[in-house]
Tab-separated table of C-alpha atoms in Angstrom:
chain	number	residue	atom	x	y	z
A	1	MET	CA	17.053	-5.903	11.260
A	2	LYS	CA	14.455	-3.887	13.158
A	3	VAL	CA	11.306	-2.840	11.312
A	4	SER	CA	8.349	-0.767	12.482
A	5	LEU	CA	4.975	-1.565	10.943
A	6	PHE	CA	3.026	1.448	9.682
A	7	ILE	CA	-0.352	-0.236	9.337
A	8	THR	CA	-2.479	2.659	7.930
A	9	CYS	CA	-6.001	3.518	9.070
A	10	LEU	CA	-7.776	1.366	6.493
A	11	ALA	CA	-5.803	-1.784	7.230
A	12	ASP	CA	-5.991	-1.245	10.982
A	13	LEU	CA	-9.758	-0.777	11.047
A	14	MET	CA	-10.951	-2.983	8.200
A	15	TYR	CA	-8.189	-5.305	6.975
A	16	PRO	CA	-5.990	-6.243	9.970
A	17	GLU	CA	-5.223	-9.584	8.310
A	18	VAL	CA	-3.099	-7.689	5.777
A	19	GLY	CA	-0.860	-6.384	8.543
A	20	GLU	CA	-0.621	-9.871	10.024
A	21	SER	CA	0.570	-11.249	6.680
A	22	VAL	CA	3.182	-8.505	6.388
A	23	VAL	CA	4.508	-9.226	9.875
A	24	ARG	CA	4.705	-12.996	9.333
A	25	LEU	CA	6.607	-12.519	6.075
A	26	LEU	CA	9.042	-10.058	7.621
A	27	HIS	CA	9.631	-12.456	10.528
A	28	ARG	CA	10.449	-15.174	8.012
A	29	TYR	CA	13.359	-13.081	6.754
A	30	GLY	CA	14.756	-12.314	10.167
A	31	CYS	CA	13.166	-8.928	10.782
A	32	GLU	CA	12.281	-7.902	14.316
A	33	VAL	CA	8.951	-6.115	13.909
A	34	ASP	CA	7.431	-3.631	16.335
A	35	PHE	CA	4.214	-1.628	16.251
A	36	PRO	CA	4.620	1.932	17.575
A	37	GLU	CA	1.391	2.590	19.438
A	38	LEU	CA	1.718	6.349	19.014
A	39	GLN	CA	1.020	6.026	15.283
A	40	THR	CA	-2.113	7.590	13.880
A	41	CYS	CA	-3.261	8.588	10.391
A	42	CYS	CA	-0.526	9.942	8.110
A	43	GLY	CA	-2.692	13.010	7.428
A	44	GLN	CA	-3.513	12.308	3.798
A	45	PRO	CA	-7.331	12.748	4.013
A	46	ALA	CA	-6.965	16.150	5.662
A	47	PHE	CA	-4.213	17.190	3.253
A	48	ASN	CA	-6.212	16.180	0.187
A	49	SER	CA	-9.227	18.083	1.518
A	50	GLY	CA	-7.248	21.310	1.874
A	51	TYR	CA	-6.850	21.237	5.675
A	52	GLN	CA	-3.098	21.751	5.730
A	53	ASP	CA	-2.830	22.957	9.336
A	54	GLU	CA	-4.705	19.907	10.579
A	55	ALA	CA	-2.672	17.604	8.316
A	56	ARG	CA	0.507	19.148	9.694
A	57	GLU	CA	-0.485	18.331	13.268
A	58	VAL	CA	-1.272	14.735	12.337
A	59	ALA	CA	2.032	14.472	10.464
A	60	ARG	CA	3.907	15.647	13.552
A	61	GLN	CA	2.349	12.826	15.538
A	62	TRP	CA	3.294	10.330	12.829
A	63	ILE	CA	6.888	11.551	12.895
A	64	ARG	CA	7.018	11.278	16.689
A	65	ALA	CA	5.805	7.680	16.447
A	66	PHE	CA	8.450	6.554	13.970
A	67	GLU	CA	11.424	8.902	14.282
A	68	HIS	CA	13.502	6.342	16.206
A	69	SER	CA	12.669	3.388	13.927
A	70	ASP	CA	15.416	1.748	11.867
A	71	TYR	CA	12.984	1.019	9.007
A	72	VAL	CA	9.288	1.755	8.510
A	73	VAL	CA	7.266	-0.601	6.299
A	74	SER	CA	3.666	-0.175	5.179
A	75	PRO	CA	1.227	-2.250	3.103
A	76	SER	CA	0.185	0.928	1.282
A	77	GLY	CA	1.878	2.870	-1.478
A	78	SER	CA	-0.640	5.659	-0.990
A	79	CYS	CA	0.167	6.396	2.644
A	80	THR	CA	3.881	5.827	2.081
A	81	GLY	CA	3.664	8.234	-0.849
A	82	MET	CA	2.086	10.841	1.408
A	83	VAL	CA	5.116	10.716	3.686
A	84	HIS	CA	7.635	10.750	0.832
A	85	HIS	CA	6.158	13.492	-1.301
A	86	TYR	CA	4.025	15.750	0.851
A	87	TYR	CA	5.654	15.877	4.284
A	88	PRO	CA	8.504	18.089	3.003
A	89	GLU	CA	5.882	20.412	1.532
A	90	LEU	CA	3.879	20.490	4.762
A	91	PHE	CA	6.973	21.489	6.739
A	92	ARG	CA	8.625	23.742	4.167
A	93	ASN	CA	8.539	26.659	6.649
A	94	GLU	CA	9.590	24.586	9.676
A	95	PRO	CA	13.236	23.508	9.186
A	96	GLU	CA	13.397	21.279	12.274
A	97	TRP	CA	10.315	19.263	11.337
A	98	LYS	CA	11.272	19.188	7.677
A	99	ALA	CA	14.640	17.666	8.614
A	100	LYS	CA	12.905	15.025	10.742
A	101	ALA	CA	10.538	14.214	7.883
A	102	GLU	CA	13.362	13.905	5.359
A	103	ALA	CA	15.294	11.589	7.679
A	104	LEU	CA	12.240	9.342	7.976
A	105	ILE	CA	11.610	9.345	4.237
A	106	LYS	CA	14.980	7.644	3.691
A	107	LYS	CA	13.904	4.632	5.753
A	108	THR	CA	10.179	4.398	4.937
A	109	TYR	CA	9.093	1.807	2.349
A	110	GLU	CA	6.034	0.242	0.786
A	111	PHE	CA	5.947	-3.502	1.529
A	112	SER	CA	6.958	-4.944	-1.869
A	113	GLN	CA	9.560	-2.208	-2.265
A	114	PHE	CA	11.135	-3.199	1.050
A	115	LEU	CA	11.176	-6.918	0.243
A	116	VAL	CA	12.863	-6.443	-3.122
A	117	GLN	CA	15.041	-3.366	-2.634
A	118	VAL	CA	16.148	-3.732	0.986
A	119	LEU	CA	15.902	-7.446	1.805
A	120	GLY	CA	16.800	-8.520	-1.736
A	121	VAL	CA	13.940	-11.044	-1.791
A	122	THR	CA	12.023	-11.862	-4.964
A	123	ASP	CA	11.182	-15.517	-4.277
A	124	VAL	CA	9.393	-16.217	-0.990
A	125	GLY	CA	8.949	-19.880	-1.857
A	126	ALA	CA	5.199	-19.552	-2.280
A	127	GLU	CA	2.885	-21.765	-4.299
A	128	PHE	CA	-0.481	-20.416	-5.459
A	129	PRO	CA	-2.060	-22.420	-8.323
A	130	HIS	CA	-4.552	-19.819	-9.512
A	131	LYS	CA	-5.098	-17.369	-12.344
A	132	VAL	CA	-4.204	-13.919	-11.004
A	133	THR	CA	-4.399	-10.399	-12.368
A	134	TYR	CA	-2.725	-7.371	-10.826
A	135	HIS	CA	-3.943	-3.805	-10.327
A	136	PRO	CA	-1.119	-1.306	-9.626
A	137	SER	CA	-2.179	1.599	-7.442
A	138	CYS	CA	-1.627	5.119	-8.752
A	139	HIS	CA	0.309	6.400	-5.748
A	140	ALA	CA	2.663	3.419	-5.562
A	141	MET	CA	3.486	3.855	-9.245
A	142	ARG	CA	3.550	7.610	-9.561
A	143	LEU	CA	4.742	8.775	-6.151
A	144	LEU	CA	7.104	5.931	-5.233
A	145	GLY	CA	8.021	4.437	-8.604
A	146	VAL	CA	6.881	0.975	-7.502
A	147	ARG	CA	6.180	-0.822	-10.778
A	148	ASN	CA	8.186	-4.024	-11.111
A	149	GLU	CA	8.546	-5.128	-7.488
A	150	PRO	CA	5.072	-6.693	-7.092
A	151	LEU	CA	5.397	-8.386	-10.487
A	152	GLN	CA	8.846	-9.743	-9.615
A	153	LEU	CA	7.431	-11.309	-6.464
A	154	MET	CA	4.415	-12.850	-8.211
A	155	GLU	CA	6.425	-14.178	-11.128
A	156	LYS	CA	8.353	-16.417	-8.712
A	157	VAL	CA	5.212	-17.933	-7.134
A	158	LYS	CA	4.864	-21.543	-8.263
A	159	GLY	CA	1.673	-22.408	-10.115
A	160	LEU	CA	0.543	-18.794	-10.369
A	161	LYS	CA	-0.620	-17.766	-13.827
A	162	LEU	CA	-0.303	-13.991	-14.085
A	163	ILE	CA	-2.757	-12.488	-16.572
A	164	ASP	CA	-2.174	-8.949	-17.784
A	165	LEU	CA	-4.951	-6.540	-16.789
A	166	PRO	CA	-6.085	-4.359	-19.720
A	167	ASN	CA	-5.316	-0.674	-19.114
A	168	ARG	CA	-3.905	-1.661	-15.760
A	169	ASP	CA	-2.228	1.727	-15.203
A	170	GLU	CA	-5.595	3.505	-15.208
A	171	CYS	CA	-6.977	4.647	-11.842
A	172	CYS	CA	-9.747	2.595	-10.228
A	173	GLY	CA	-11.569	5.776	-9.220
A	174	PHE	CA	-11.105	5.531	-5.461
A	175	GLY	CA	-8.638	8.280	-4.648
A	176	GLY	CA	-9.903	8.636	-1.081
A	177	THR	CA	-11.788	11.936	-0.957
A	178	PHE	CA	-12.110	11.918	-4.772
A	179	ALA	CA	-14.645	9.084	-4.538
A	180	VAL	CA	-16.763	11.240	-2.225
A	181	LYS	CA	-16.411	14.588	-3.960
A	182	MET	CA	-16.799	13.260	-7.505
A	183	ALA	CA	-18.908	10.167	-6.983
A	184	ASP	CA	-20.293	9.885	-10.508
A	185	MET	CA	-16.883	10.049	-12.126
A	186	SER	CA	-15.476	7.651	-9.538
A	187	GLU	CA	-18.247	5.150	-10.235
A	188	ALA	CA	-17.629	5.291	-13.984
A	189	MET	CA	-13.940	4.617	-13.433
A	190	VAL	CA	-14.444	1.645	-11.118
A	191	CYS	CA	-17.049	0.167	-13.480
A	192	GLU	CA	-14.452	0.229	-16.249
A	193	LYS	CA	-11.837	-1.291	-13.961
A	194	ALA	CA	-14.188	-4.067	-12.804
A	195	LYS	CA	-15.085	-4.838	-16.418
A	196	ASN	CA	-11.418	-5.190	-17.310
A	197	VAL	CA	-10.790	-7.439	-14.307
A	198	ALA	CA	-13.711	-9.710	-15.196
A	199	GLU	CA	-12.618	-9.949	-18.835
A	200	THR	CA	-9.246	-11.426	-17.843
A	201	GLY	CA	-10.962	-14.539	-16.500
A	202	ALA	CA	-8.745	-14.333	-13.407
A	203	GLU	CA	-9.809	-16.022	-10.191
A	204	VAL	CA	-7.941	-13.524	-8.039
A	205	LEU	CA	-7.269	-9.787	-8.187
A	206	VAL	CA	-4.127	-8.681	-6.358
A	207	GLY	CA	-2.941	-5.206	-5.426
A	208	THR	CA	-0.779	-3.329	-2.932
A	209	ASP	CA	-3.306	-0.801	-1.598
A	210	MET	CA	-6.455	-1.834	0.230
A	211	GLY	CA	-8.243	1.399	-0.722
A	212	CYS	CA	-8.084	0.438	-4.398
A	213	LEU	CA	-8.907	-3.200	-3.692
A	214	MET	CA	-11.860	-2.299	-1.470
A	215	ASN	CA	-13.247	-0.077	-4.205
A	216	ILE	CA	-12.854	-2.648	-6.973
A	217	GLN	CA	-14.112	-5.487	-4.797
A	218	GLY	CA	-17.245	-3.514	-3.986
A	219	ARG	CA	-18.015	-3.108	-7.669
A	220	LEU	CA	-17.233	-6.737	-8.497
A	221	ASN	CA	-19.512	-7.891	-5.682
A	222	LYS	CA	-22.307	-5.594	-6.820
A	223	GLU	CA	-22.079	-7.089	-10.306
A	224	GLY	CA	-21.960	-10.643	-8.971
A	225	LYS	CA	-18.460	-11.318	-10.318
A	226	PRO	CA	-16.812	-14.201	-8.376
A	227	VAL	CA	-13.302	-12.739	-8.181
A	228	ARG	CA	-11.350	-13.064	-4.941
A	229	VAL	CA	-9.506	-9.876	-3.941
A	230	MET	CA	-6.219	-10.041	-2.000
A	231	HIS	CA	-3.372	-7.813	-0.939
A	232	LEU	CA	-0.026	-8.996	-2.302
A	233	ALA	CA	1.187	-9.783	1.216
A	234	GLN	CA	-1.793	-12.086	1.771
A	235	LEU	CA	-1.094	-14.009	-1.437
A	236	LEU	CA	2.601	-14.452	-0.644
A	237	GLU	CA	1.934	-15.471	2.951
A	238	GLU	CA	-0.944	-17.825	2.132
A	239	GLY	CA	1.015	-19.414	-0.700
A	240	GLY	CA	3.900	-20.123	1.627
A	241	ALA	CA	1.834	-21.315	4.577
A	242	ASN	CA	3.111	-24.884	4.273
A	243	ARG	CA	6.786	-24.040	4.030
């Protein structure tokens, strides 16, 4: 099975180790992974800021990069959600590009979604003897419907004690441009999220979007809370390192 990695800007520039974990896990299950070098941003920051013409140009480049891929997998529900939900809107007046976008949507997946729904994997044979809590990102839940897949994967990790995060479905306050435009509200939201994380007593916070995790980790660090923050792919790959 051939898979193209859609790494996202944030992972590429700040968290490349997340992409490495994704690739190693996909290799383990027989996937041939490539990295289309034409890929750029999916266009979400421009789209969310109201620059639809600019977002459309970026989206065209993204489509060119991946249109010949068998599957596209990303460690981000947010960027994957942008492709799934907003590309058809961007190209509503351009039938040719809309058709290309819709064809790509059918084969573009968030990482945990791909493991569970396409590869049929829920147990990667990992062992991770730590107390873990999980923050679900808004876009993965609300745009892609990814709710149970990350939990299914963590529930099969030996030694992992999964602690429910209070009000886990509430936004962490990041939201990309939202955190810039409405900084005070964003800060109040992440303070609440960090408080809930700390109250679980978990050693590790896990999520599926590095934007959310970066935001929460920043607040935890500022408050001196010793909670390790990891992408789900990192936990699964690290826990299975000795397989």
